[in-house]
PDB file of C-alpha atoms in Angstrom:
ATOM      1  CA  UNK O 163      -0.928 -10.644  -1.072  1.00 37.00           C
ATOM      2  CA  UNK O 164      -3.759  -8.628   0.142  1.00 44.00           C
ATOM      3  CA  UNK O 165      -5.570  -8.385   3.779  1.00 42.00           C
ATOM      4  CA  UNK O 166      -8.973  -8.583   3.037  1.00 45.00           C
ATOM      5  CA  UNK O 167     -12.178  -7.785   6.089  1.00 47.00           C
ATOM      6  CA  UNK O 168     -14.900 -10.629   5.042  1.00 48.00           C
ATOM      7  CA  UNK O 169     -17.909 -11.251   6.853  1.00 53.00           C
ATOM      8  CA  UNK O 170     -16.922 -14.981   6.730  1.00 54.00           C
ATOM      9  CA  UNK O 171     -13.529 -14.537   7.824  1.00 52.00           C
ATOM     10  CA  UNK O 172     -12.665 -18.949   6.998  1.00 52.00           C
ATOM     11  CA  UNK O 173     -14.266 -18.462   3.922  1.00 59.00           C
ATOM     12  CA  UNK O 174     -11.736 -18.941   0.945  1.00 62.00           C
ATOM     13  CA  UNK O 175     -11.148 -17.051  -1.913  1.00 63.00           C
ATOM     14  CA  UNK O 176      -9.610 -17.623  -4.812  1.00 64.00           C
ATOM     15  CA  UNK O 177      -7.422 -14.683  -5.856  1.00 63.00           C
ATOM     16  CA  UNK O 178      -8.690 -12.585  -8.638  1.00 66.00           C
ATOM     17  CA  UNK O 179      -6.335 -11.620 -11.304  1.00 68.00           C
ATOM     18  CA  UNK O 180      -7.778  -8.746 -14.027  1.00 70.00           C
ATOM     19  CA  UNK O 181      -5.984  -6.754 -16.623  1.00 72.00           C
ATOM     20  CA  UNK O 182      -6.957  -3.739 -18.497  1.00 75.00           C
ATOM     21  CA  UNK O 183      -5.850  -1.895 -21.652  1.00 78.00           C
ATOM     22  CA  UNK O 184      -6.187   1.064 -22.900  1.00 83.00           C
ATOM     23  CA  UNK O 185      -5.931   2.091 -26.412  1.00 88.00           C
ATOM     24  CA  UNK O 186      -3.466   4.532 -27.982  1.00 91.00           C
ATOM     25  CA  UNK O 187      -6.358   6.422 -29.442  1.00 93.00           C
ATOM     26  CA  UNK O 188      -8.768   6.554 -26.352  1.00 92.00           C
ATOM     27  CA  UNK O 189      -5.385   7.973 -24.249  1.00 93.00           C
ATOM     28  CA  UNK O 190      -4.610  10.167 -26.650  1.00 95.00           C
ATOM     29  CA  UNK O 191      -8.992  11.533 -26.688  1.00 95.00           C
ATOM     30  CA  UNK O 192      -8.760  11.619 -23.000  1.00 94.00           C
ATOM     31  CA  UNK O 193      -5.604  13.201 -21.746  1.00 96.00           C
ATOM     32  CA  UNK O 194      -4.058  15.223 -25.416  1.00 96.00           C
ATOM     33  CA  UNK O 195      -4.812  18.195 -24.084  1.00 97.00           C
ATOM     34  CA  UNK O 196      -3.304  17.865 -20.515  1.00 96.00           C
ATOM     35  CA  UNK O 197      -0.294  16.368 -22.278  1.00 96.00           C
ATOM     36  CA  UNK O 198      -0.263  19.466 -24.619  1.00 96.00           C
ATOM     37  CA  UNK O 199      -0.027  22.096 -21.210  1.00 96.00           C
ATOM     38  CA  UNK O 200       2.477  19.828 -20.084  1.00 95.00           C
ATOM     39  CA  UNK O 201       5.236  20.376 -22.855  1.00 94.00           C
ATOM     40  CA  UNK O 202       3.966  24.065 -23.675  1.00 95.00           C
ATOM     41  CA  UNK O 203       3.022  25.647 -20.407  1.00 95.00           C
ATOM     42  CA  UNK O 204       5.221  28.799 -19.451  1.00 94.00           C
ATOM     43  CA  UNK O 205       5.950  29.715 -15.702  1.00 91.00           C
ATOM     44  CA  UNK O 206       6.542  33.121 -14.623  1.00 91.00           C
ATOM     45  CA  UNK O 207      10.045  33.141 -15.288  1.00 91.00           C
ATOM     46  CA  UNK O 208       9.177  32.288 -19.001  1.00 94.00           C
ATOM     47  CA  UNK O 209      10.551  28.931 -18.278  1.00 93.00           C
ATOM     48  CA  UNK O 210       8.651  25.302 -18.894  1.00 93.00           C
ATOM     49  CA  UNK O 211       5.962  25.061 -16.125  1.00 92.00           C
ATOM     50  CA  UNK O 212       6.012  21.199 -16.174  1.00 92.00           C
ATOM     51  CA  UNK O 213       8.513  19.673 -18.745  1.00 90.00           C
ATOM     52  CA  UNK O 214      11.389  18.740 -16.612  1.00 90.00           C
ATOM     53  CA  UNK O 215      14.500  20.885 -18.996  1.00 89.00           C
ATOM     54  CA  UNK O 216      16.812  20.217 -16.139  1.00 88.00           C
ATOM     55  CA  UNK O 217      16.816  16.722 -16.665  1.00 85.00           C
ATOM     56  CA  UNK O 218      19.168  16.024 -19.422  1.00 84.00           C
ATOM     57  CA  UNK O 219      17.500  12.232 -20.457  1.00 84.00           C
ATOM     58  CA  UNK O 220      14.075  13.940 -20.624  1.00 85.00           C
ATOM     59  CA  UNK O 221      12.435  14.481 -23.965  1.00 89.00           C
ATOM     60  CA  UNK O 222       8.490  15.214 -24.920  1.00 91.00           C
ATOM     61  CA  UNK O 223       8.392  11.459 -25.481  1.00 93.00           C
ATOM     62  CA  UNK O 224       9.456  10.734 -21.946  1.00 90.00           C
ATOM     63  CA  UNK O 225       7.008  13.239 -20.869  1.00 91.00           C
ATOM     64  CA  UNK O 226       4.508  11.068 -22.588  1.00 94.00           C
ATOM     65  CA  UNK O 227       4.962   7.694 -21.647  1.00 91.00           C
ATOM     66  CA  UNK O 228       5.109   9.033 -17.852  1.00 89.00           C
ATOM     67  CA  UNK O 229       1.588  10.785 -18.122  1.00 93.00           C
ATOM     68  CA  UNK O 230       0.579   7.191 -20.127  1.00 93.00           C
ATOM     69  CA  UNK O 231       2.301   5.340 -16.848  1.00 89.00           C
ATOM     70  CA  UNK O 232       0.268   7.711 -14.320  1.00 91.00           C
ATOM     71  CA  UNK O 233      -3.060   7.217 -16.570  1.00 93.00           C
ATOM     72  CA  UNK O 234      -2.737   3.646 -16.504  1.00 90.00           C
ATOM     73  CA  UNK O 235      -1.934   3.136 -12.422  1.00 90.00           C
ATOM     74  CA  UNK O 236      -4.976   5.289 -12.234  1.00 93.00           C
ATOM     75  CA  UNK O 237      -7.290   2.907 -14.262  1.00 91.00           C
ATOM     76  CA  UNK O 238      -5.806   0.241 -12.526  1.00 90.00           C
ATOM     77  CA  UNK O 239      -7.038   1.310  -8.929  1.00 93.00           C
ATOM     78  CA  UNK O 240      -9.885   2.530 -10.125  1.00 93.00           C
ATOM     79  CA  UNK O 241     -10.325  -1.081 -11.619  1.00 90.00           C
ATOM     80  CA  UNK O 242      -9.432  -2.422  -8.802  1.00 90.00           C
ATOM     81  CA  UNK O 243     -11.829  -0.066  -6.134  1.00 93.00           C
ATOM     82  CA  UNK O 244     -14.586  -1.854  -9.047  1.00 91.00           C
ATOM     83  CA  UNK O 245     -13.739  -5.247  -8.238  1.00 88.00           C
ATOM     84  CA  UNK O 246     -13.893  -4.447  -4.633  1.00 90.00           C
ATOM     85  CA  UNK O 247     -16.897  -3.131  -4.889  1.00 92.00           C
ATOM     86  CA  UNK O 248     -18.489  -5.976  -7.347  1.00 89.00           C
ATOM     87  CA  UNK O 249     -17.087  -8.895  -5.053  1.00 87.00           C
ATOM     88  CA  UNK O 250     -17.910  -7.007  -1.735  1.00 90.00           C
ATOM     89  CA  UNK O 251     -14.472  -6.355  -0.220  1.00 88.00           C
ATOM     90  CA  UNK O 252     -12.405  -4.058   2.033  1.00 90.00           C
ATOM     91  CA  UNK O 253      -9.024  -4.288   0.953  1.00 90.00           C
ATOM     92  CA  UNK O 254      -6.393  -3.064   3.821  1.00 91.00           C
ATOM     93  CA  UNK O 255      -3.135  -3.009   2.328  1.00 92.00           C
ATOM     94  CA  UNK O 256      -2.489  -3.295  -1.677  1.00 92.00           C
ATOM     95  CA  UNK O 257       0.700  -3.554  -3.816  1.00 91.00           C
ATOM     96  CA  UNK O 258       0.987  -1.769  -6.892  1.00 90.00           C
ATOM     97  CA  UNK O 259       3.921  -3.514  -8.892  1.00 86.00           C
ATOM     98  CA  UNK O 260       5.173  -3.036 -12.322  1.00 82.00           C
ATOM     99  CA  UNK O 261       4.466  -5.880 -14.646  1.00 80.00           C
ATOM    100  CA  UNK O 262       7.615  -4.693 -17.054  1.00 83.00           C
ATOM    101  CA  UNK O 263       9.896  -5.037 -13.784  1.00 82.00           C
ATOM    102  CA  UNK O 264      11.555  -7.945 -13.076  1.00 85.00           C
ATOM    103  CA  UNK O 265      11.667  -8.455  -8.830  1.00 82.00           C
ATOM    104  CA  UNK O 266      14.491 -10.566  -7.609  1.00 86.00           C
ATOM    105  CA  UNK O 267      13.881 -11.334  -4.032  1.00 84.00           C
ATOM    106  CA  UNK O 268      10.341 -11.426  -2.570  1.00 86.00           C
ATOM    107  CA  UNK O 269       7.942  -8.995  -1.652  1.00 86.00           C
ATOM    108  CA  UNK O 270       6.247  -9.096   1.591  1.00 89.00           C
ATOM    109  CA  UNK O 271       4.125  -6.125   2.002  1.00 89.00           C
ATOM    110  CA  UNK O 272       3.952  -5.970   5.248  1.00 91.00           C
ATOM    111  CA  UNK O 273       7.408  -5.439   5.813  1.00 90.00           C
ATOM    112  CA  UNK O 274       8.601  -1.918   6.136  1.00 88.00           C
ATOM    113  CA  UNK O 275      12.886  -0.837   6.316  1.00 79.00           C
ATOM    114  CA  UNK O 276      15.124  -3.106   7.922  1.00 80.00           C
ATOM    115  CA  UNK O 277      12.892  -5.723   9.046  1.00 83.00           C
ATOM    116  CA  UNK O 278      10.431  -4.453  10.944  1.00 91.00           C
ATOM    117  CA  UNK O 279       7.085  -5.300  10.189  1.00 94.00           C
ATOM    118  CA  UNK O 280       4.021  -2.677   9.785  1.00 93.00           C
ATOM    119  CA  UNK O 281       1.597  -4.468  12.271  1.00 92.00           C
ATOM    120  CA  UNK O 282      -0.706  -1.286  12.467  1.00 94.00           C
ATOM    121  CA  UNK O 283      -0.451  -0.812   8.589  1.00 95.00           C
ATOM    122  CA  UNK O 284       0.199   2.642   9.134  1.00 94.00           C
ATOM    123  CA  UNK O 285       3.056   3.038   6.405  1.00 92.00           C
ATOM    124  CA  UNK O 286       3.304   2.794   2.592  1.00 90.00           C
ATOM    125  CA  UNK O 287       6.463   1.772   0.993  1.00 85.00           C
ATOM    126  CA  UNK O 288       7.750   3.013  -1.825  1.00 81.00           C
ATOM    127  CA  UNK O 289      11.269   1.166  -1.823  1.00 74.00           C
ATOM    128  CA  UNK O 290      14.723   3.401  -3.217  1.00 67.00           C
ATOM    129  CA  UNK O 291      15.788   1.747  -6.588  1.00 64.00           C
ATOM    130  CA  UNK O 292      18.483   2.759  -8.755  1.00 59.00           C
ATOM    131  CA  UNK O 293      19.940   6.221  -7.748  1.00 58.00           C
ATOM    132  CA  UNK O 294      16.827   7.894  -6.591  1.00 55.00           C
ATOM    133  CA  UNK O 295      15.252   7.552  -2.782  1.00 50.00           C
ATOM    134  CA  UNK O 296      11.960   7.106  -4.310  1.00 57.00           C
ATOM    135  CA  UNK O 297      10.619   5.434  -7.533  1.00 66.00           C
ATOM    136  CA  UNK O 298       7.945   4.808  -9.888  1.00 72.00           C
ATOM    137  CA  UNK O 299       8.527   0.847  -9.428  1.00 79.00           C
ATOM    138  CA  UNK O 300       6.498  -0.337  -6.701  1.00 85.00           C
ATOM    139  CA  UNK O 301       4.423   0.599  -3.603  1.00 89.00           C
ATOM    140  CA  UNK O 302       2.474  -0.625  -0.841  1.00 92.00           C
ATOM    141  CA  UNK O 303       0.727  -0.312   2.316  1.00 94.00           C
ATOM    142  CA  UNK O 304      -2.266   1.086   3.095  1.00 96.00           C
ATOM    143  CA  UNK O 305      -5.118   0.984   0.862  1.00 96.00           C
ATOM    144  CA  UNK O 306      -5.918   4.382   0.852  1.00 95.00           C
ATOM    145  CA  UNK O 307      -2.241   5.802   1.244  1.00 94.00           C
ATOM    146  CA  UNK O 308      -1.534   3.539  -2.254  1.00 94.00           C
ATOM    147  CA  UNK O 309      -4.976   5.162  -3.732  1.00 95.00           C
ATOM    148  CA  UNK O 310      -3.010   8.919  -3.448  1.00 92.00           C
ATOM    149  CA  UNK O 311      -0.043   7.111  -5.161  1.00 90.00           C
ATOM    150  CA  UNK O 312      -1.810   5.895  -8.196  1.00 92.00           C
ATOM    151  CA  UNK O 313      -4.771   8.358  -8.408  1.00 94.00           C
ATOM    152  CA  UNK O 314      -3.947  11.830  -7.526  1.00 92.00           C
ATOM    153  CA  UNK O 315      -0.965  12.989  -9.622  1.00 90.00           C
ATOM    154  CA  UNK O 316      -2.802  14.873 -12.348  1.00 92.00           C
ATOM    155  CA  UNK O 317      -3.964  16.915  -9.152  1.00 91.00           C
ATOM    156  CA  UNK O 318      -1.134  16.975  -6.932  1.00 89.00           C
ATOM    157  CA  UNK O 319       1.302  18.259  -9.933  1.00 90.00           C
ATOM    158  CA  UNK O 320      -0.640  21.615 -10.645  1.00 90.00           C
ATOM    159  CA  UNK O 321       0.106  22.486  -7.224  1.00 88.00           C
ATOM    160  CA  UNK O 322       3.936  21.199  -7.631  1.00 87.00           C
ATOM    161  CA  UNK O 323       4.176  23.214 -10.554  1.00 87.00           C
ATOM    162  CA  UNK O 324       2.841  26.669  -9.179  1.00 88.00           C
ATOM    163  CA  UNK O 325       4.731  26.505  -6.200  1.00 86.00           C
ATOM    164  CA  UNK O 326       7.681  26.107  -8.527  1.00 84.00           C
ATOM    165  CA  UNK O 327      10.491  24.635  -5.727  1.00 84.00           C
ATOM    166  CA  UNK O 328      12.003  22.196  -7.805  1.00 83.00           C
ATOM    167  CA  UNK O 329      12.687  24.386 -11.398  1.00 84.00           C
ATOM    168  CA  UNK O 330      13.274  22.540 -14.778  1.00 86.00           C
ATOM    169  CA  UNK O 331      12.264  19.238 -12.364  1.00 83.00           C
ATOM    170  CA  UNK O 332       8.412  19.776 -11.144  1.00 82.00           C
ATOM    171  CA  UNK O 333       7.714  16.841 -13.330  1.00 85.00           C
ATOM    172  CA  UNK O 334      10.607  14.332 -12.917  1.00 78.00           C
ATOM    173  CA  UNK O 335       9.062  11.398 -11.912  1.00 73.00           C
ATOM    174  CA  UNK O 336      11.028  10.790  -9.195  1.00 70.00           C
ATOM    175  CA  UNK O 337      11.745  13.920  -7.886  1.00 70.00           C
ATOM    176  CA  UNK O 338       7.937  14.494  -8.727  1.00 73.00           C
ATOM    177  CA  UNK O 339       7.193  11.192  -6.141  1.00 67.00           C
ATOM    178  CA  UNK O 340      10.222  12.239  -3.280  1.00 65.00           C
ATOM    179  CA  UNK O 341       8.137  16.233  -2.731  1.00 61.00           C
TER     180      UNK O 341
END
């Protein structure tokens, strides 16, 4: 579900559904080397800069798949700010969704905490799963609010990291999303 601005607001449109892949090899050429500072950077306390050590489940393969997870939401805005663009829309307020993620109720993205509704569509949502307040699951809400979710934490983590205020955690994913 998407509010969309047309210039023919009874028009109808069909919804468009596109997927993209990436290949291991063309990850790998594009982001090796940012994956590479990731597990070897030091801090000044000679500690890992980024690789989360404080998180006992964390291993340089989890530290992998999330950068693959943060370099695939990031194609698929940027996909989807394409189609946009191609079929001459404004899009208001997006979902991002995992498709590995089973949902068991529905999702209304307009709806905010306890049932109120975001009428303004002022607020994104990034709904508490499992024992964290904030996950790498799902969001919504605004369009460009959901564009800093999926797009800007290559950026927005080599500031986390040198203002080191979460040590051995900077790059948890979900401690990473609740800063």
């Amino acid at each position: 579900q998407a509010f969309i601005r047309r210039e023919n607001p009874t028009a109808k449109r069909v919804p468009l559904v596109t997927f993209t892949h990436d290949t291991e090899e063309s990850f790998w050429k594009r982001r090796n080397a940012t994956i590479q500072k990731y597990h070897t950077a030091l801090g000044p306390d000679g500690k890992p800069a980024y690789f989360p050590y404080n998180a006992r489940t964390y291993e340089r393969k989890s530290l992998d798949n999330m950068v693959k997870q943060w370099h695939s939401e990031e194609i698929v805005f940027k996909l989807m700010e394409m189609q946009a663009r191609q079929l001459n829309v404004q899009y208001g307020r997006v979902a991002m969704l995992r498709s590995d993620v089973m949902y068991l109720t529905p999702i209304d993205i307009a709806m905010l905490d306890k049932g109120e509704i975001d009428t303004r569509n002022h607020y994104a949502t990034v709904p508490g799963f499992a024992r964290m307040p904030v996950n790498d699951r799902m969001v919504y809400g605004p369009f460009d609010a959901v564009k800093i979710w999926a797009t800007k934490r290559f950026e927005l983590i080599e500031k986390r990291a040198a203002l080191r205020q979460d040590p051995g955690r900077e790059m948890h994913s979900e401690h990473f999303l609740n800063a």
